[in-house]
XYZ file of C-alpha atoms in Angstrom:
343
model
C -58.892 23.285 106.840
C -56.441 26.292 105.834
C -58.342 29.655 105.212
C -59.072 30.545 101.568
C -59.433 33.974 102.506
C -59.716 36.133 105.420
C -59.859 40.145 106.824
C -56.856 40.567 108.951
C -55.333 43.449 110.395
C -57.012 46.121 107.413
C -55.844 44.035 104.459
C -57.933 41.167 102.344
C -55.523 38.176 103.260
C -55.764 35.314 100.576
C -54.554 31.954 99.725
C -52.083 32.180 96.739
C -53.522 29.176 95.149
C -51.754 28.960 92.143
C -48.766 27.859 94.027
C -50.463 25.281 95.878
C -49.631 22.021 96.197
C -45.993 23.090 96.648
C -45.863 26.499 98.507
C -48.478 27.486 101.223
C -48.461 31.133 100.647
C -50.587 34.429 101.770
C -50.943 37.162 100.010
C -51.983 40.452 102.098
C -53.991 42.748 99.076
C -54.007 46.073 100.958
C -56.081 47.952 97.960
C -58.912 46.732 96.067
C -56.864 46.640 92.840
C -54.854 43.782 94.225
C -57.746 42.090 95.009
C -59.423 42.204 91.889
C -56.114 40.722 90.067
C -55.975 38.006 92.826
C -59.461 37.170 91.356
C -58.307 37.283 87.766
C -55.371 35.439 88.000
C -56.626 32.633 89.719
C -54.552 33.408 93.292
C -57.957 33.054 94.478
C -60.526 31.084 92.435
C -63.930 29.481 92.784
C -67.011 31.048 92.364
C -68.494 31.501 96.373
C -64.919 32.481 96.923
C -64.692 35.025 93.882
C -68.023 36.754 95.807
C -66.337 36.676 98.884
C -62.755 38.288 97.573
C -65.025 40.971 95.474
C -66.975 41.292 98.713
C -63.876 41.813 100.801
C -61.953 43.961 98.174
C -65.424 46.515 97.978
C -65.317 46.777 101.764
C -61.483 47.349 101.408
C -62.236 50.062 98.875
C -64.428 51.970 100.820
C -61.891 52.629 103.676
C -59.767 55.267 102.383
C -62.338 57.385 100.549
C -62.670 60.826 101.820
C -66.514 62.227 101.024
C -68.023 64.671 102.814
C -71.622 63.077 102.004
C -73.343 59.777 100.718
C -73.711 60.926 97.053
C -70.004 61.528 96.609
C -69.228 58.394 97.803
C -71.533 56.490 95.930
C -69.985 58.268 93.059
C -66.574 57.065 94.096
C -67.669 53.319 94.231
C -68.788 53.078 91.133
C -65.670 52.216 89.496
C -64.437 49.988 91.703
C -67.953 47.854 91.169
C -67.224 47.853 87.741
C -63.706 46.992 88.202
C -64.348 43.588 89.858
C -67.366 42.804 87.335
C -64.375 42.446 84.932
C -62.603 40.111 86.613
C -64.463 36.716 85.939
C -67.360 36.489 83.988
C -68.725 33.174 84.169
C -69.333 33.220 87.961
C -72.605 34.516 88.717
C -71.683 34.613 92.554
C -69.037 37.715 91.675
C -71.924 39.429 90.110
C -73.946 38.425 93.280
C -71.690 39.488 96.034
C -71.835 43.246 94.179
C -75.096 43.821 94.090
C -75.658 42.605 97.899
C -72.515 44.995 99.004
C -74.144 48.136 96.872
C -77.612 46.943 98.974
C -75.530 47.063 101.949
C -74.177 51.338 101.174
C -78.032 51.895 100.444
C -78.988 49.795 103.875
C -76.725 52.431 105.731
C -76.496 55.458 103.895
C -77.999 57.463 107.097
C -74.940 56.433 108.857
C -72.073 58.844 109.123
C -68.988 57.836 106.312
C -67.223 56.383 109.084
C -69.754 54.089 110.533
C -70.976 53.034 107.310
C -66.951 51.661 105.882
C -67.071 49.672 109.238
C -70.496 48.897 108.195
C -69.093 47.108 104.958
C -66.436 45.698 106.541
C -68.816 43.660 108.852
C -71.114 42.329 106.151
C -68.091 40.690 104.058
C -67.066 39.340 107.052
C -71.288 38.149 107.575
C -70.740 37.047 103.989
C -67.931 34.547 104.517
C -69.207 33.031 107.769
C -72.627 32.470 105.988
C -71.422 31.000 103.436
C -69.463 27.988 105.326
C -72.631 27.303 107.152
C -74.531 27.064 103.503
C -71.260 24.630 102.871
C -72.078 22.597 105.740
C -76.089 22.461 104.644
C -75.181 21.237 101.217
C -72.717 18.608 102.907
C -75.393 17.097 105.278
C -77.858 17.038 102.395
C -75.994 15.622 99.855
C -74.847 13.387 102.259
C -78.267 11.049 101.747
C -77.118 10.103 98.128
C -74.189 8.425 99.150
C -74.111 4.889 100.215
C -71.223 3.478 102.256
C -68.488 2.326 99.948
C -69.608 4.297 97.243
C -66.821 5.765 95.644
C -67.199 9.674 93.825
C -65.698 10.952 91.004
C -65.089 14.597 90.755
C -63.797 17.258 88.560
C -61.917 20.551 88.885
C -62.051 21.972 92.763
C -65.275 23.097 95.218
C -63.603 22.228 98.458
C -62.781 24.824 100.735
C -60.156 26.014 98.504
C -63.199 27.116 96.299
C -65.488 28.940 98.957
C -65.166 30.645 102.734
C -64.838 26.560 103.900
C -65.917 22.902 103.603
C -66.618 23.252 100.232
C -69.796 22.292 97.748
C -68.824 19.506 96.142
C -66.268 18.456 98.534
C -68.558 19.708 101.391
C -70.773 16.876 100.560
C -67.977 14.339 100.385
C -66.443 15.522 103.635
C -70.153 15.052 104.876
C -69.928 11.252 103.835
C -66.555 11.009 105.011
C -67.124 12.118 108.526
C -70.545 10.200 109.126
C -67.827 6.968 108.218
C -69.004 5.945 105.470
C -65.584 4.352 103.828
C -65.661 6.455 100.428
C -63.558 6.921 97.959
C -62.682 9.599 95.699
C -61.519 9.637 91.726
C -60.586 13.455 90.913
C -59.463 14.247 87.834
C -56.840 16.304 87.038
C -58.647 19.065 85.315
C -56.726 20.158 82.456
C -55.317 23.239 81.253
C -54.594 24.625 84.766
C -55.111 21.429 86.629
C -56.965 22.296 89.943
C -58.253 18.750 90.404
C -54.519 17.773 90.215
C -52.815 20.350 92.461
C -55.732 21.307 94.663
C -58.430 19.072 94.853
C -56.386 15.791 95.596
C -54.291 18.043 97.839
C -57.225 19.036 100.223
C -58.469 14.990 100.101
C -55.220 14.191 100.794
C -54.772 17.006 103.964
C -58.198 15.129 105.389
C -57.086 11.959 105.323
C -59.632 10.983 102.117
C -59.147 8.251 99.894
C -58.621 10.040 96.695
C -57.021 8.506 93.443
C -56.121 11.154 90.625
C -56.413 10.620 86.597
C -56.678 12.567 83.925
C -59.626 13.732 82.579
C -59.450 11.908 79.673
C -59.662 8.042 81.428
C -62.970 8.833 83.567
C -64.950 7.222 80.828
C -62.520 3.730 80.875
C -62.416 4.231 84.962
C -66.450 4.272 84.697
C -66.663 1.188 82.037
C -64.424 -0.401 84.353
C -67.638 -0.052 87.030
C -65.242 2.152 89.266
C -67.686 4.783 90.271
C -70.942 4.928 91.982
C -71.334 8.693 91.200
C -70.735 11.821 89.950
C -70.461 14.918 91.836
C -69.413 18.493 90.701
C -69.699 22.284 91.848
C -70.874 25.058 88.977
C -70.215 28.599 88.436
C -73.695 29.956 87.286
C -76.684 27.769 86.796
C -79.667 28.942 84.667
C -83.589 28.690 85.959
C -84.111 25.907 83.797
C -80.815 23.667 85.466
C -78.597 24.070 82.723
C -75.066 24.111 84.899
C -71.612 26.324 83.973
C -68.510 24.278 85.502
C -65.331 23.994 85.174
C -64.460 23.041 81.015
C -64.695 19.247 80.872
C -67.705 18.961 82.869
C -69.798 18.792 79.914
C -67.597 15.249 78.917
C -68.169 14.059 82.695
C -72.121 14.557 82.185
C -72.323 12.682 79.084
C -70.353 9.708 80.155
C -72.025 9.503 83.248
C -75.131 9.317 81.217
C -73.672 6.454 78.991
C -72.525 4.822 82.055
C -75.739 4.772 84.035
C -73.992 6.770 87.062
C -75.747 9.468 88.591
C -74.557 12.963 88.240
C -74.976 15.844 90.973
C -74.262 19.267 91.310
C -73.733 20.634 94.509
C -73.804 24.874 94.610
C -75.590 27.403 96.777
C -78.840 29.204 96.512
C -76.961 31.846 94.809
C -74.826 30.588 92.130
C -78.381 30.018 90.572
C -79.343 32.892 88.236
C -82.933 33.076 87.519
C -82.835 35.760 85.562
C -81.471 33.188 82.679
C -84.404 30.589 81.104
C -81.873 28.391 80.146
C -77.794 27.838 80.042
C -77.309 29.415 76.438
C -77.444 32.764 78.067
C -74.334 32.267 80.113
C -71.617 34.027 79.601
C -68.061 31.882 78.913
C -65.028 33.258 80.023
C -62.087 32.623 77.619
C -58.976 32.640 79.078
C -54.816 33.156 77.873
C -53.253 30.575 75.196
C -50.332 30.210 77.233
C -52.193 27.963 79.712
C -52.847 25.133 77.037
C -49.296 25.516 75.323
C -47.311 25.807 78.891
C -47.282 25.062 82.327
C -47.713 27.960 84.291
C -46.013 29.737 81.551
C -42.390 27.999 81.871
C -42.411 25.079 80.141
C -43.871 25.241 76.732
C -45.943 21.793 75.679
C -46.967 23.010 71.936
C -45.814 24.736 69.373
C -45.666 28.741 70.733
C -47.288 29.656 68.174
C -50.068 27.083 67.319
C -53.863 28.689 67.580
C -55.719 27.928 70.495
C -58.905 27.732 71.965
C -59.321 28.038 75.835
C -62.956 28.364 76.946
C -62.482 28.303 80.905
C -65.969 26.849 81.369
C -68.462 24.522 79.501
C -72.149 24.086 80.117
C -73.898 20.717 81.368
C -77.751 20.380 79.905
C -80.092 19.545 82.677
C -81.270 16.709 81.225
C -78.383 15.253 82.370
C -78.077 16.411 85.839
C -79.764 13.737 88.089
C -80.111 16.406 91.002
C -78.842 19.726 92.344
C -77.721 19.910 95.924
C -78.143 23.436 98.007
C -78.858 24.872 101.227
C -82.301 23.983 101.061
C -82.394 20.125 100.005
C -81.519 18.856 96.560
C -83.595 19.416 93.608
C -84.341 18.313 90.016
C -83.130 20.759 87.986
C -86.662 21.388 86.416
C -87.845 21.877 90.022
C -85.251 25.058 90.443
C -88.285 27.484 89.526
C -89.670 27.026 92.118
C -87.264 28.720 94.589
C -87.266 31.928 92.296
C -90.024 33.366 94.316
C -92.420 35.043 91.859
């Protein structure tokens, strides 16, 4: 698997994956400003990989500040915390990685300024290896609702492309794939900025995966047709209750599945769950350019330039039709989430 994102030689070194499936390109953000665009412009997208760039990009921040105690540089982080809270709304993880690297300056604010940036440094790095081993727990437990033969459909990207590696929802089908179990993949193309298309069929493809692409709207047809034996997507935030934020079109994926008879999983970490929401109306949806529905990548136009558009980046998936929710710790109903809250 090619690395999403990585700390090499004092820079944040990141997968340009807006180019991808045609260019293989690195981009080396060597200030924290870079980074936060890379998030925002979707060089870098998926929400364990958001928390990991906004991880990296804090730790990259803290490096050239000059304070001559803790307080002033606390004061000097601030805005670069707020800076990458702008970035991408929907994804709790972002919001997440924050608040664990401000825990980590109040973990080692006895240190000396020196010790602690090196400090930072290390726990983004702890960051991304933990979360490809949470990858690889989600993969072996999602793994048990998948038959031999079964064939998957999927929409946008959670592979590797979409976290520090394996992926969520691709974790668990690379799970199935290496225990041989002869699956197949449908991936839809994942309109308006197509990561199922370019990305997701791209990394099935690069493991040798049986993967067929359509567009998103013939999954219900492919489904009637009997076609797929499940459903299994990544999510951005989920609320206490299950409620799921995932890629726009999810939503359509859900209900069909539901029409269909096909069971529908989502397959996140412990952390893309935000218990401090009862339910999914609280989520925030990020609404993104008009130029991505009336072009391609902004060079070919496909509707009139100046027609009004809508372009919610996300929708939200009720729990009552999410069959089960696959993390770290074993795969639960979605009214079972509360109980990994803690209080």
């Amino acid at each position: 698997m090619i690395p999403t994102i990585e700390w090499k030689n004092g820079a944040v070194r990141m997968l340009d994956q807006s180019l991808l499936p045609n260019q293989v390109k690195y981009i080396d953000c060597r200030s924290f400003e870079r980074v936060a665009q890379g998030i925002k412009s979707l060089k870098i997208r998926g929400a364990p990989a958001i928390g990991i760039a906004a991880a990296m990009g804090i730790a990259l921040a803290a490096q050239p500040i000059k304070a001559k105690n803790i307080f002033e540089f606390k004061k000097k982080m601030a805005p670069v915390y707020e800076a990458f809270s702008k970035t991408r709304p929907t994804a709790v993880n972002l919001f997440w990685a924050i608040e664990r690297m401000k825990g980590c300056v109040e973990e080692a604010e006895d240190l000396p300024i020196g010790q602690l940036k090196a400090f930072l440094v290390q726990a983004s790095q702890k960051m991304l290896e933990e979360d490809i081993q949470i990858n690889r727990a989600i993969g072996r437990h999602g793994n048990k609702v998948i038959q031999k033969k079964d064939t998957i459909l999927t929409h946008c990207n959670a592979g590797s492309l979409a976290t520090g590696g394996y992926g969520t929802a691709l974790g668990v089908i690379r799970a199935a794939h290496e225990s041989k179990k002869n699956i197949r993949v449908f991936a839809d193309e994942t309109r308006p900025v197509l990561q199922g298309g370019r990305l997701t069929a791209w990394e099935l493809m690069e493991d040798n995966i049986d993967v067929t692409l359509i567009t998103d709207n013939m999954a219900g047809y492919v489904m009637s047709l009997g076609r797929i034996d499940l459903c299994i997507v990544g999510a951005d935030r989920i609320a206490r209750n299950g409620d799921t934020a995932n890629k726009i079109g999810t939503y359509s994926v859900a209900v069909l599945a539901k029409q269909h008879g096909i069971p529908f999983y989502v397959a996140a970490p412990l952390s893309t769950i935000d218990f401090s929401l009862k339910d999914g109306k609280g989520i925030p949806i990020e609404e993104r350019a008009p130029s991505e529905v009336i072009s391609i990548f902004g060079k070919i136009l496909i509707a009139p330039k100046k027609v009004k558009v809508f372009n919610p980046a996300f929708d939200v998936t009720p729990a009552r039709l999410i069959t089960g929710i696959i993390t770290e710790k074993g795969i639960f109903k979605p009214k079972d989430l509360k109980q990994l809250a803690g209080d």
